[in-house]
Short mmCIF file of N, CA, C and O in Angstrom, two decimals:
data_model
loop_
_atom_site.label_atom_id
_atom_site.label_comp_id
_atom_site.label_asym_id
_atom_site.label_seq_id
_atom_site.Cartn_x
_atom_site.Cartn_y
_atom_site.Cartn_z
N MET A 1 90.68 133.02 163.43
CA MET A 1 89.29 133.04 163.85
C MET A 1 89.23 133.71 165.22
O MET A 1 89.89 133.27 166.15
N GLU A 2 88.43 134.77 165.31
CA GLU A 2 88.29 135.48 166.57
C GLU A 2 86.89 135.28 167.13
O GLU A 2 85.90 135.36 166.40
N TYR A 3 86.82 135.07 168.44
CA TYR A 3 85.55 134.89 169.13
C TYR A 3 85.77 135.21 170.60
O TYR A 3 86.91 135.24 171.08
N LYS A 4 84.68 135.47 171.29
CA LYS A 4 84.77 135.65 172.74
C LYS A 4 83.55 135.03 173.38
O LYS A 4 82.49 134.90 172.77
N PHE A 5 83.74 134.64 174.62
CA PHE A 5 82.68 134.00 175.38
C PHE A 5 82.28 134.91 176.53
O PHE A 5 83.14 135.53 177.16
N THR A 6 80.99 134.99 176.80
CA THR A 6 80.49 135.71 177.96
C THR A 6 79.38 134.89 178.57
O THR A 6 78.90 133.92 177.97
N ILE A 7 78.98 135.29 179.76
CA ILE A 7 77.86 134.60 180.40
C ILE A 7 76.80 135.61 180.80
O ILE A 7 77.08 136.78 181.03
N LYS A 8 75.60 135.12 180.86
CA LYS A 8 74.46 135.91 181.32
C LYS A 8 73.71 135.01 182.29
O LYS A 8 73.24 133.95 181.90
N SER A 9 73.64 135.42 183.53
CA SER A 9 73.01 134.58 184.54
C SER A 9 71.71 135.19 185.03
O SER A 9 71.58 136.40 185.14
N ASN A 10 70.78 134.30 185.32
CA ASN A 10 69.57 134.70 186.02
C ASN A 10 69.38 133.68 187.15
O ASN A 10 70.26 132.88 187.41
N LEU A 11 68.26 133.69 187.80
CA LEU A 11 68.07 132.79 188.94
C LEU A 11 68.07 131.32 188.56
O LEU A 11 68.48 130.47 189.34
N ASP A 12 67.63 131.01 187.35
CA ASP A 12 67.48 129.61 186.94
C ASP A 12 68.65 129.06 186.14
O ASP A 12 68.98 127.90 186.25
N ASP A 13 69.25 129.87 185.28
CA ASP A 13 70.23 129.36 184.34
C ASP A 13 71.40 130.33 184.15
O ASP A 13 71.28 131.52 184.38
N THR A 14 72.49 129.75 183.69
CA THR A 14 73.61 130.53 183.18
C THR A 14 73.66 130.27 181.68
O THR A 14 73.78 129.13 181.25
N VAL A 15 73.54 131.33 180.91
CA VAL A 15 73.57 131.19 179.45
C VAL A 15 74.98 131.53 178.99
O VAL A 15 75.52 132.58 179.33
N TYR A 16 75.57 130.64 178.22
CA TYR A 16 76.89 130.86 177.64
C TYR A 16 76.69 131.50 176.27
O TYR A 16 76.02 130.93 175.41
N ILE A 17 77.26 132.68 176.10
CA ILE A 17 77.06 133.45 174.87
C ILE A 17 78.37 133.50 174.09
O ILE A 17 79.42 133.77 174.68
N ILE A 18 78.28 133.25 172.81
CA ILE A 18 79.45 133.26 171.94
C ILE A 18 79.28 134.36 170.91
O ILE A 18 78.27 134.41 170.21
N ASP A 19 80.26 135.24 170.86
CA ASP A 19 80.30 136.28 169.83
C ASP A 19 81.51 135.98 168.95
O ASP A 19 82.62 135.87 169.45
N ALA A 20 81.27 135.89 167.65
CA ALA A 20 82.36 135.61 166.70
C ALA A 20 82.38 136.67 165.62
O ALA A 20 81.35 137.30 165.34
N GLU A 21 83.56 136.85 165.02
CA GLU A 21 83.64 137.79 163.92
C GLU A 21 82.66 137.38 162.84
O GLU A 21 82.25 136.22 162.75
N GLU A 22 82.26 138.33 162.01
CA GLU A 22 81.16 138.13 161.07
C GLU A 22 81.28 136.85 160.22
O GLU A 22 80.30 136.12 160.07
N LYS A 23 82.44 136.58 159.71
CA LYS A 23 82.62 135.39 158.86
C LYS A 23 82.26 134.10 159.61
O LYS A 23 81.80 133.13 159.02
N PHE A 24 82.46 134.10 160.93
CA PHE A 24 82.23 132.91 161.75
C PHE A 24 80.99 133.05 162.62
O PHE A 24 80.83 132.34 163.61
N ASP A 25 80.11 133.97 162.27
CA ASP A 25 78.94 134.28 163.10
C ASP A 25 78.07 133.07 163.40
O ASP A 25 77.43 133.00 164.43
N VAL A 26 78.05 132.09 162.51
CA VAL A 26 77.24 130.90 162.75
C VAL A 26 77.64 130.20 164.05
O VAL A 26 76.81 129.53 164.68
N LEU A 27 78.87 130.39 164.51
CA LEU A 27 79.29 129.79 165.77
C LEU A 27 78.52 130.35 166.96
O LEU A 27 78.42 129.70 168.00
N SER A 28 77.93 131.53 166.79
CA SER A 28 77.12 132.10 167.88
C SER A 28 75.89 131.25 168.16
O SER A 28 75.29 131.35 169.23
N ARG A 29 75.54 130.38 167.23
CA ARG A 29 74.38 129.49 167.43
C ARG A 29 74.64 128.42 168.50
O ARG A 29 73.74 127.70 168.88
N PHE A 30 75.89 128.33 168.96
CA PHE A 30 76.20 127.43 170.07
C PHE A 30 75.81 128.05 171.41
O PHE A 30 75.85 127.36 172.44
N SER A 31 75.44 129.32 171.44
CA SER A 31 75.03 129.97 172.69
C SER A 31 73.83 129.25 173.26
O SER A 31 72.84 129.01 172.56
N ASP A 32 73.91 128.89 174.53
CA ASP A 32 72.84 128.12 175.15
C ASP A 32 73.05 128.08 176.66
O ASP A 32 74.14 128.34 177.15
N ALA A 33 72.02 127.68 177.37
CA ALA A 33 72.09 127.61 178.83
C ALA A 33 72.50 126.23 179.34
O ALA A 33 72.86 126.09 180.49
N TYR A 34 72.48 125.24 178.52
CA TYR A 34 72.60 123.88 179.03
C TYR A 34 73.91 123.19 178.68
O TYR A 34 73.99 121.96 178.63
N TRP A 35 74.96 123.95 178.46
CA TRP A 35 76.25 123.35 178.14
C TRP A 35 76.93 122.83 179.39
O TRP A 35 76.89 123.44 180.45
N THR A 36 77.56 121.69 179.23
CA THR A 36 78.46 121.15 180.25
C THR A 36 79.77 120.81 179.56
O THR A 36 79.82 120.66 178.33
N THR A 37 80.81 120.68 180.34
CA THR A 37 82.10 120.30 179.75
C THR A 37 82.00 118.92 179.12
O THR A 37 82.64 118.66 178.11
N TYR A 38 81.18 118.06 179.70
CA TYR A 38 80.99 116.71 179.15
C TYR A 38 80.39 116.77 177.74
O TYR A 38 80.85 116.08 176.83
N LYS A 39 79.36 117.61 177.55
CA LYS A 39 78.74 117.73 176.23
C LYS A 39 79.73 118.25 175.19
O LYS A 39 79.78 117.77 174.07
N VAL A 40 80.52 119.25 175.59
CA VAL A 40 81.50 119.81 174.66
C VAL A 40 82.55 118.75 174.31
O VAL A 40 82.93 118.60 173.14
N GLN A 41 82.99 117.98 175.31
CA GLN A 41 83.99 116.94 175.06
C GLN A 41 83.45 115.87 174.12
O GLN A 41 84.19 115.35 173.28
N GLU A 42 82.17 115.54 174.24
CA GLU A 42 81.57 114.57 173.32
C GLU A 42 81.68 115.04 171.86
O GLU A 42 81.97 114.25 170.97
N ILE A 43 81.47 116.33 171.63
CA ILE A 43 81.57 116.86 170.28
C ILE A 43 83.03 116.85 169.82
O ILE A 43 83.32 116.46 168.69
N ILE A 44 83.94 117.25 170.70
CA ILE A 44 85.37 117.21 170.37
C ILE A 44 85.76 115.80 169.95
O ILE A 44 86.41 115.60 168.92
N ASP A 45 85.37 114.81 170.74
CA ASP A 45 85.71 113.42 170.44
C ASP A 45 85.10 112.96 169.12
O ASP A 45 85.75 112.28 168.33
N GLY A 46 83.84 113.31 168.89
CA GLY A 46 83.18 112.91 167.65
C GLY A 46 83.85 113.49 166.42
O GLY A 46 84.07 112.79 165.43
N VAL A 47 84.20 114.77 166.48
CA VAL A 47 84.87 115.42 165.36
C VAL A 47 86.25 114.81 165.14
O VAL A 47 86.65 114.51 164.02
N ASP A 48 86.98 114.62 166.23
CA ASP A 48 88.35 114.09 166.13
C ASP A 48 88.37 112.67 165.57
O ASP A 48 89.19 112.34 164.72
N LYS A 49 87.46 111.84 166.02
CA LYS A 49 87.46 110.43 165.59
C LYS A 49 86.99 110.25 164.15
O LYS A 49 87.30 109.24 163.52
N ARG A 50 86.25 111.21 163.62
CA ARG A 50 85.69 111.05 162.28
C ARG A 50 86.36 111.95 161.25
O ARG A 50 85.86 112.12 160.14
N ARG A 51 87.50 112.53 161.56
CA ARG A 51 88.11 113.51 160.66
C ARG A 51 88.55 112.91 159.33
O ARG A 51 88.76 113.65 158.37
N THR A 52 88.68 111.59 159.22
CA THR A 52 89.06 110.97 157.94
C THR A 52 87.91 110.17 157.33
O THR A 52 88.10 109.52 156.31
N ASN A 53 86.75 110.21 157.95
CA ASN A 53 85.60 109.46 157.44
C ASN A 53 85.01 110.11 156.19
O ASN A 53 85.09 111.31 156.00
N SER A 54 84.38 109.29 155.38
CA SER A 54 83.67 109.79 154.21
C SER A 54 82.38 110.49 154.65
O SER A 54 81.97 110.40 155.81
N PHE A 55 81.76 111.16 153.71
CA PHE A 55 80.50 111.85 153.98
C PHE A 55 79.46 110.91 154.58
O PHE A 55 78.72 111.28 155.49
N ASN A 56 79.40 109.68 154.08
CA ASN A 56 78.40 108.71 154.55
C ASN A 56 78.61 108.29 156.00
O ASN A 56 77.67 107.81 156.63
N ASN A 57 79.81 108.47 156.52
CA ASN A 57 80.11 108.10 157.91
C ASN A 57 80.52 109.32 158.73
O ASN A 57 81.27 109.22 159.69
N ALA A 58 79.99 110.47 158.36
CA ALA A 58 80.34 111.72 159.02
C ALA A 58 79.80 111.77 160.45
O ALA A 58 78.84 111.10 160.80
N TYR A 59 80.45 112.61 161.25
CA TYR A 59 79.94 112.92 162.58
C TYR A 59 78.92 114.03 162.41
O TYR A 59 79.17 115.03 161.74
N LYS A 60 77.75 113.86 163.03
CA LYS A 60 76.68 114.85 162.92
C LYS A 60 76.24 115.26 164.32
O LYS A 60 76.08 114.41 165.20
N TRP A 61 76.04 116.54 164.47
CA TRP A 61 75.53 117.08 165.73
C TRP A 61 74.67 118.28 165.41
O TRP A 61 74.94 119.03 164.48
N ALA A 62 73.61 118.47 166.18
CA ALA A 62 72.73 119.62 165.94
C ALA A 62 72.02 120.01 167.23
O ALA A 62 71.84 119.20 168.14
N ASN A 63 71.64 121.27 167.27
CA ASN A 63 70.66 121.74 168.23
C ASN A 63 69.58 122.44 167.40
O ASN A 63 69.57 122.28 166.17
N GLU A 64 68.72 123.20 168.01
CA GLU A 64 67.64 123.80 167.22
C GLU A 64 68.13 124.92 166.30
O GLU A 64 67.42 125.31 165.38
N ASP A 65 69.36 125.41 166.52
CA ASP A 65 69.83 126.55 165.75
C ASP A 65 70.99 126.27 164.79
O ASP A 65 71.29 127.10 163.94
N ILE A 66 71.65 125.13 164.93
CA ILE A 66 72.83 124.86 164.10
C ILE A 66 72.95 123.36 163.84
O ILE A 66 72.59 122.54 164.68
N TYR A 67 73.42 123.03 162.66
CA TYR A 67 73.70 121.65 162.28
C TYR A 67 75.17 121.56 161.91
O TYR A 67 75.67 122.39 161.14
N VAL A 68 75.86 120.58 162.49
CA VAL A 68 77.31 120.41 162.27
C VAL A 68 77.54 119.05 161.61
O VAL A 68 77.00 118.04 162.05
N LEU A 69 78.37 119.06 160.57
CA LEU A 69 78.73 117.86 159.85
C LEU A 69 80.24 117.82 159.72
O LEU A 69 80.85 118.75 159.18
N SER A 70 80.86 116.77 160.26
CA SER A 70 82.32 116.66 160.23
C SER A 70 82.71 115.38 159.51
O SER A 70 82.28 114.28 159.89
N PHE A 71 83.54 115.54 158.47
CA PHE A 71 84.02 114.38 157.72
C PHE A 71 85.35 114.75 157.08
O PHE A 71 85.96 115.77 157.44
N GLU A 72 85.83 113.96 156.17
CA GLU A 72 87.19 114.10 155.64
C GLU A 72 87.51 115.47 155.05
O GLU A 72 88.67 115.87 154.98
N HIS A 73 86.54 116.23 154.61
CA HIS A 73 86.79 117.53 153.98
C HIS A 73 86.71 118.70 154.96
O HIS A 73 86.83 119.85 154.53
N GLY A 74 86.47 118.44 156.23
CA GLY A 74 86.40 119.50 157.23
C GLY A 74 85.11 119.46 158.00
O GLY A 74 84.40 118.45 158.03
N VAL A 75 84.81 120.58 158.65
CA VAL A 75 83.60 120.70 159.45
C VAL A 75 82.71 121.75 158.79
O VAL A 75 83.14 122.87 158.56
N PHE A 76 81.49 121.34 158.47
CA PHE A 76 80.54 122.20 157.77
C PHE A 76 79.40 122.54 158.72
O PHE A 76 78.92 121.68 159.47
N PHE A 77 78.94 123.80 158.65
CA PHE A 77 77.89 124.28 159.54
C PHE A 77 76.72 124.80 158.71
O PHE A 77 76.92 125.51 157.73
N THR A 78 75.51 124.49 159.16
CA THR A 78 74.30 125.04 158.58
C THR A 78 73.57 125.80 159.67
O THR A 78 73.32 125.27 160.75
N ASP A 79 73.24 127.05 159.39
CA ASP A 79 72.55 127.93 160.33
C ASP A 79 71.05 127.65 160.24
O ASP A 79 70.37 128.17 159.35
N LEU A 80 70.54 126.83 161.14
CA LEU A 80 69.13 126.46 161.10
C LEU A 80 68.22 127.62 161.51
O LEU A 80 67.09 127.73 161.03
N LEU A 81 68.72 128.50 162.37
CA LEU A 81 67.96 129.67 162.76
C LEU A 81 67.72 130.58 161.54
O LEU A 81 66.60 131.04 161.32
N ALA A 82 68.74 130.79 160.75
CA ALA A 82 68.60 131.61 159.54
C ALA A 82 67.63 130.94 158.55
O ALA A 82 66.82 131.62 157.92
N GLU A 83 67.71 129.62 158.44
CA GLU A 83 66.79 128.91 157.53
C GLU A 83 65.35 129.09 157.96
O GLU A 83 64.47 129.31 157.13
N ARG A 84 65.09 129.02 159.28
CA ARG A 84 63.73 129.22 159.77
C ARG A 84 63.24 130.65 159.49
O ARG A 84 62.04 130.88 159.36
N ALA A 85 64.18 131.58 159.38
CA ALA A 85 63.83 132.97 159.08
C ALA A 85 63.73 133.22 157.58
O ALA A 85 63.57 134.35 157.14
N GLY A 86 63.85 132.16 156.77
CA GLY A 86 63.71 132.27 155.33
C GLY A 86 64.99 132.64 154.60
O GLY A 86 64.96 133.01 153.44
N GLN A 87 66.12 132.52 155.27
CA GLN A 87 67.41 132.87 154.66
C GLN A 87 68.18 131.62 154.26
O GLN A 87 69.33 131.44 154.63
N LYS A 88 67.55 130.76 153.50
CA LYS A 88 68.18 129.51 153.09
C LYS A 88 69.38 129.78 152.18
O LYS A 88 69.31 130.57 151.25
N SER A 89 70.47 129.10 152.46
CA SER A 89 71.70 129.28 151.70
C SER A 89 71.84 128.18 150.66
O SER A 89 71.33 127.08 150.84
N GLU A 90 72.54 128.47 149.58
CA GLU A 90 72.78 127.49 148.53
C GLU A 90 73.78 126.42 148.98
O GLU A 90 73.82 125.33 148.45
N LYS A 91 74.64 126.77 149.94
CA LYS A 91 75.64 125.82 150.44
C LYS A 91 75.73 126.00 151.95
O LYS A 91 74.96 126.75 152.53
N GLN A 92 76.66 125.33 152.57
CA GLN A 92 76.81 125.44 154.01
C GLN A 92 77.15 126.89 154.39
O GLN A 92 77.72 127.63 153.60
N ASP A 93 76.81 127.28 155.60
CA ASP A 93 77.04 128.65 156.05
C ASP A 93 78.48 128.90 156.48
O ASP A 93 78.92 130.04 156.50
N LEU A 94 79.19 127.85 156.81
CA LEU A 94 80.59 127.98 157.21
C LEU A 94 81.26 126.63 157.04
O LEU A 94 80.65 125.58 157.29
N ASP A 95 82.49 126.63 156.60
CA ASP A 95 83.29 125.41 156.64
C ASP A 95 84.68 125.79 157.15
O ASP A 95 85.24 126.79 156.73
N ILE A 96 85.16 125.01 158.12
CA ILE A 96 86.47 125.24 158.72
C ILE A 96 87.17 123.90 158.89
O ILE A 96 86.57 122.84 158.72
N THR A 97 88.44 123.97 159.25
CA THR A 97 89.19 122.73 159.45
C THR A 97 88.78 122.08 160.77
O THR A 97 88.24 122.72 161.67
N HIS A 98 89.10 120.80 160.87
CA HIS A 98 88.84 120.08 162.11
C HIS A 98 89.58 120.74 163.28
O HIS A 98 89.00 120.92 164.35
N ASP A 99 90.84 121.10 163.05
CA ASP A 99 91.63 121.69 164.12
C ASP A 99 91.07 123.03 164.57
O ASP A 99 91.06 123.33 165.77
N GLU A 100 90.61 123.85 163.63
CA GLU A 100 90.01 125.14 164.01
C GLU A 100 88.80 124.92 164.91
O GLU A 100 88.63 125.59 165.93
N PHE A 101 87.95 123.97 164.54
CA PHE A 101 86.74 123.72 165.33
C PHE A 101 87.09 123.10 166.67
O PHE A 101 86.53 123.50 167.71
N ILE A 102 87.99 122.15 166.69
CA ILE A 102 88.38 121.52 167.96
C ILE A 102 89.01 122.56 168.89
O ILE A 102 88.71 122.57 170.09
N ASN A 103 89.84 123.44 168.37
CA ASN A 103 90.44 124.48 169.21
C ASN A 103 89.37 125.42 169.76
O ASN A 103 89.42 125.82 170.93
N PHE A 104 88.39 125.78 168.93
CA PHE A 104 87.26 126.58 169.39
C PHE A 104 86.54 125.87 170.54
O PHE A 104 86.25 126.46 171.58
N LEU A 105 86.26 124.59 170.35
CA LEU A 105 85.54 123.83 171.37
C LEU A 105 86.37 123.69 172.65
O LEU A 105 85.81 123.75 173.75
N LYS A 106 87.66 123.51 172.53
CA LYS A 106 88.51 123.43 173.72
C LYS A 106 88.49 124.74 174.50
O LYS A 106 88.43 124.74 175.73
N ASP A 107 88.53 125.85 173.77
CA ASP A 107 88.44 127.15 174.44
C ASP A 107 87.08 127.32 175.11
O ASP A 107 86.98 127.83 176.23
N PHE A 108 86.02 126.90 174.44
CA PHE A 108 84.67 126.98 175.00
C PHE A 108 84.56 126.10 176.25
O PHE A 108 84.02 126.53 177.27
N LYS A 109 85.11 124.91 176.18
CA LYS A 109 85.08 123.99 177.32
C LYS A 109 85.81 124.61 178.52
O LYS A 109 85.33 124.57 179.65
N LYS A 110 86.96 125.20 178.26
CA LYS A 110 87.73 125.85 179.33
C LYS A 110 86.93 126.99 179.96
O LYS A 110 86.89 127.16 181.17
N PHE A 111 86.24 127.77 179.12
CA PHE A 111 85.41 128.87 179.61
C PHE A 111 84.29 128.33 180.50
O PHE A 111 84.00 128.90 181.56
N ILE A 112 83.67 127.24 180.09
CA ILE A 112 82.59 126.64 180.90
C ILE A 112 83.16 126.17 182.24
O ILE A 112 82.55 126.40 183.29
N GLU A 113 84.31 125.51 182.23
CA GLU A 113 84.93 125.05 183.46
C GLU A 113 85.20 126.21 184.42
O GLU A 113 84.96 126.10 185.62
N GLN A 114 85.67 127.31 183.88
CA GLN A 114 86.01 128.47 184.72
C GLN A 114 84.78 129.20 185.24
O GLN A 114 84.88 129.95 186.21
N ASN A 115 83.64 128.99 184.62
CA ASN A 115 82.44 129.75 184.99
C ASN A 115 81.28 128.88 185.47
O ASN A 115 80.16 129.37 185.55
N SER A 116 81.54 127.65 185.79
CA SER A 116 80.47 126.76 186.28
C SER A 116 80.40 126.80 187.78
O SER A 116 81.34 126.97 188.47
#
């Protein structure tokens, strides 16, 4: 999985921008101005603690552009921005392993630490 992080700053905010290869493009929906290392760590912890849970006890996280569901079968993503644009998918937009997502989040957290 390839991705890169960049920042765009103005007087009020620093926006963290995520560019991912096409297959993982839904991860770009994490781009936002209000990320902190604490928020990223909360997601890491939630995914890690629920990696063996059933669907009914899954870890769920969302913002206005992406919905994340983590349970025993992996981490599933729904692109809410695409849905609002009328591009509803028959299934989730991406599914990856817990470790792939946690590693992505750890890299993102490190980037935020270095650029805060």
